[in-house]
Amino acid sequence: EGYDDGSGMIDPNTGMPIAAGADGNKDNLEELDLTIQSMMEKQEGCWTCTVCGFAKYRKNHVKDHVESKHVKDVGFVCPHCNRVYKGRHSLRSHVAQCSYNDQSFKPSP
């Protein structure tokens, strides 16, 4: 049984929500990336969020911003502690430091 964060069921194999393009399916993640790309543009050497004007020289910084601030109904779940993060970058950062990553700290069911 997967963890339900209120936005839909979570795939227990991937820790990804089964909703809004974040179920771990390659096609859905590609669709999510296309949605994010449609909300970005390069202006005068900077990548810019077309929703709010956030701008950085690195494309990935703007991509992470758009995913976490403007894409709705997407969440990424830590496979160790079930915390939900708005973006893949936030999840990767968390997983690297998650105290439940070490099996000895994982709470018993």
C-alpha positions as a Python dict, from the first residue, in 0.01 Angstrom:
ca = {
    (1, 'E'): (0, 0, 0),
    (2, 'G'): (136, 343, -93),
    (3, 'Y'): (142, 664, 102),
    (4, 'D'): (-143, 904, 21),
    (5, 'D'): (-54, 1271, 57),
    (6, 'G'): (-407, 1385, -22),
    (7, 'S'): (-344, 1443, -392),
    (8, 'G'): (-366, 1078, -492),
    (9, 'M'): (-211, 738, -435),
    (10, 'I'): (165, 697, -433),
    (11, 'D'): (329, 415, -627),
    (12, 'P'): (500, 204, -356),
    (13, 'N'): (772, 93, -599),
    (14, 'T'): (886, 440, -704),
    (15, 'G'): (761, 666, -425),
    (16, 'M'): (606, 887, -691),
    (17, 'P'): (244, 1008, -691),
    (18, 'I'): (10, 847, -941),
    (19, 'A'): (-121, 1180, -1061),
    (20, 'A'): (-28, 1487, -1265),
    (21, 'G'): (263, 1337, -1454),
    (22, 'A'): (470, 1236, -1154),
    (23, 'D'): (400, 863, -1135),
    (24, 'G'): (752, 774, -1249),
    (25, 'N'): (629, 685, -1598),
    (26, 'K'): (882, 815, -1849),
    (27, 'D'): (609, 958, -2075),
    (28, 'N'): (446, 1141, -1783),
    (29, 'L'): (780, 1283, -1666),
    (30, 'E'): (849, 1398, -2021),
    (31, 'E'): (507, 1564, -2023),
    (32, 'L'): (590, 1733, -1691),
    (33, 'D'): (921, 1855, -1836),
    (34, 'L'): (739, 1993, -2143),
    (35, 'T'): (496, 2177, -1917),
    (36, 'I'): (787, 2328, -1725),
    (37, 'Q'): (967, 2422, -2049),
    (38, 'S'): (656, 2604, -2170),
    (39, 'M'): (681, 2828, -1862),
    (40, 'M'): (1043, 2931, -1932),
    (41, 'E'): (1220, 3136, -2195),
    (42, 'K'): (1568, 3268, -2256),
    (43, 'Q'): (1590, 3648, -2247),
    (44, 'E'): (1915, 3840, -2291),
    (45, 'G'): (2129, 3544, -2185),
    (46, 'C'): (1916, 3458, -1879),
    (47, 'W'): (1654, 3189, -1838),
    (48, 'T'): (1331, 3346, -1714),
    (49, 'C'): (1012, 3213, -1560),
    (50, 'T'): (729, 3346, -1776),
    (51, 'V'): (488, 3330, -1480),
    (52, 'C'): (667, 3557, -1234),
    (53, 'G'): (986, 3684, -1398),
    (54, 'F'): (1232, 3485, -1181),
    (55, 'A'): (1558, 3481, -1379),
    (56, 'K'): (1890, 3297, -1354),
    (57, 'Y'): (2175, 3219, -1592),
    (58, 'R'): (2143, 2846, -1524),
    (59, 'K'): (1848, 2680, -1692),
    (60, 'N'): (1816, 2413, -1421),
    (61, 'H'): (1772, 2678, -1152),
    (62, 'V'): (1471, 2821, -1334),
    (63, 'K'): (1341, 2471, -1411),
    (64, 'D'): (1355, 2381, -1040),
    (65, 'H'): (1183, 2710, -953),
    (66, 'V'): (898, 2655, -1201),
    (67, 'E'): (845, 2297, -1086),
    (68, 'S'): (829, 2386, -718),
    (69, 'K'): (642, 2718, -738),
    (70, 'H'): (410, 2705, -1037),
    (71, 'V'): (330, 2344, -1131),
    (72, 'K'): (26, 2233, -933),
    (73, 'D'): (-75, 1886, -813),
    (74, 'V'): (271, 1735, -843),
    (75, 'G'): (455, 1589, -548),
    (76, 'F'): (757, 1367, -506),
    (77, 'V'): (775, 1137, -205),
    (78, 'C'): (1084, 1030, -13),
    (79, 'P'): (1099, 650, -35),
    (80, 'H'): (1248, 637, 316),
    (81, 'C'): (1027, 864, 530),
    (82, 'N'): (728, 946, 303),
    (83, 'R'): (775, 1325, 321),
    (84, 'V'): (636, 1495, 11),
    (85, 'Y'): (835, 1756, -183),
    (86, 'K'): (710, 1990, -455),
    (87, 'G'): (1006, 1933, -684),
    (88, 'R'): (1253, 1664, -785),
    (89, 'H'): (1547, 1881, -682),
    (90, 'S'): (1412, 1923, -330),
    (91, 'L'): (1350, 1549, -306),
    (92, 'R'): (1705, 1465, -424),
    (93, 'S'): (1853, 1703, -166),
    (94, 'H'): (1638, 1555, 110),
    (95, 'V'): (1704, 1189, 20),
    (96, 'A'): (2080, 1249, 36),
    (97, 'Q'): (2042, 1357, 400),
    (98, 'C'): (1734, 1160, 512),
    (99, 'S'): (1801, 997, 850),
    (100, 'Y'): (1569, 711, 753),
    (101, 'N'): (1799, 631, 460),
    (102, 'D'): (1996, 414, 703),
    (103, 'Q'): (1783, 105, 770),
    (104, 'S'): (1886, 100, 1135),
    (105, 'F'): (1696, 427, 1190),
    (106, 'K'): (1382, 324, 1001),
    (107, 'P'): (1082, 295, 1235),
    (108, 'S'): (929, -50, 1260),
    (109, 'P'): (585, -96, 1095),
}
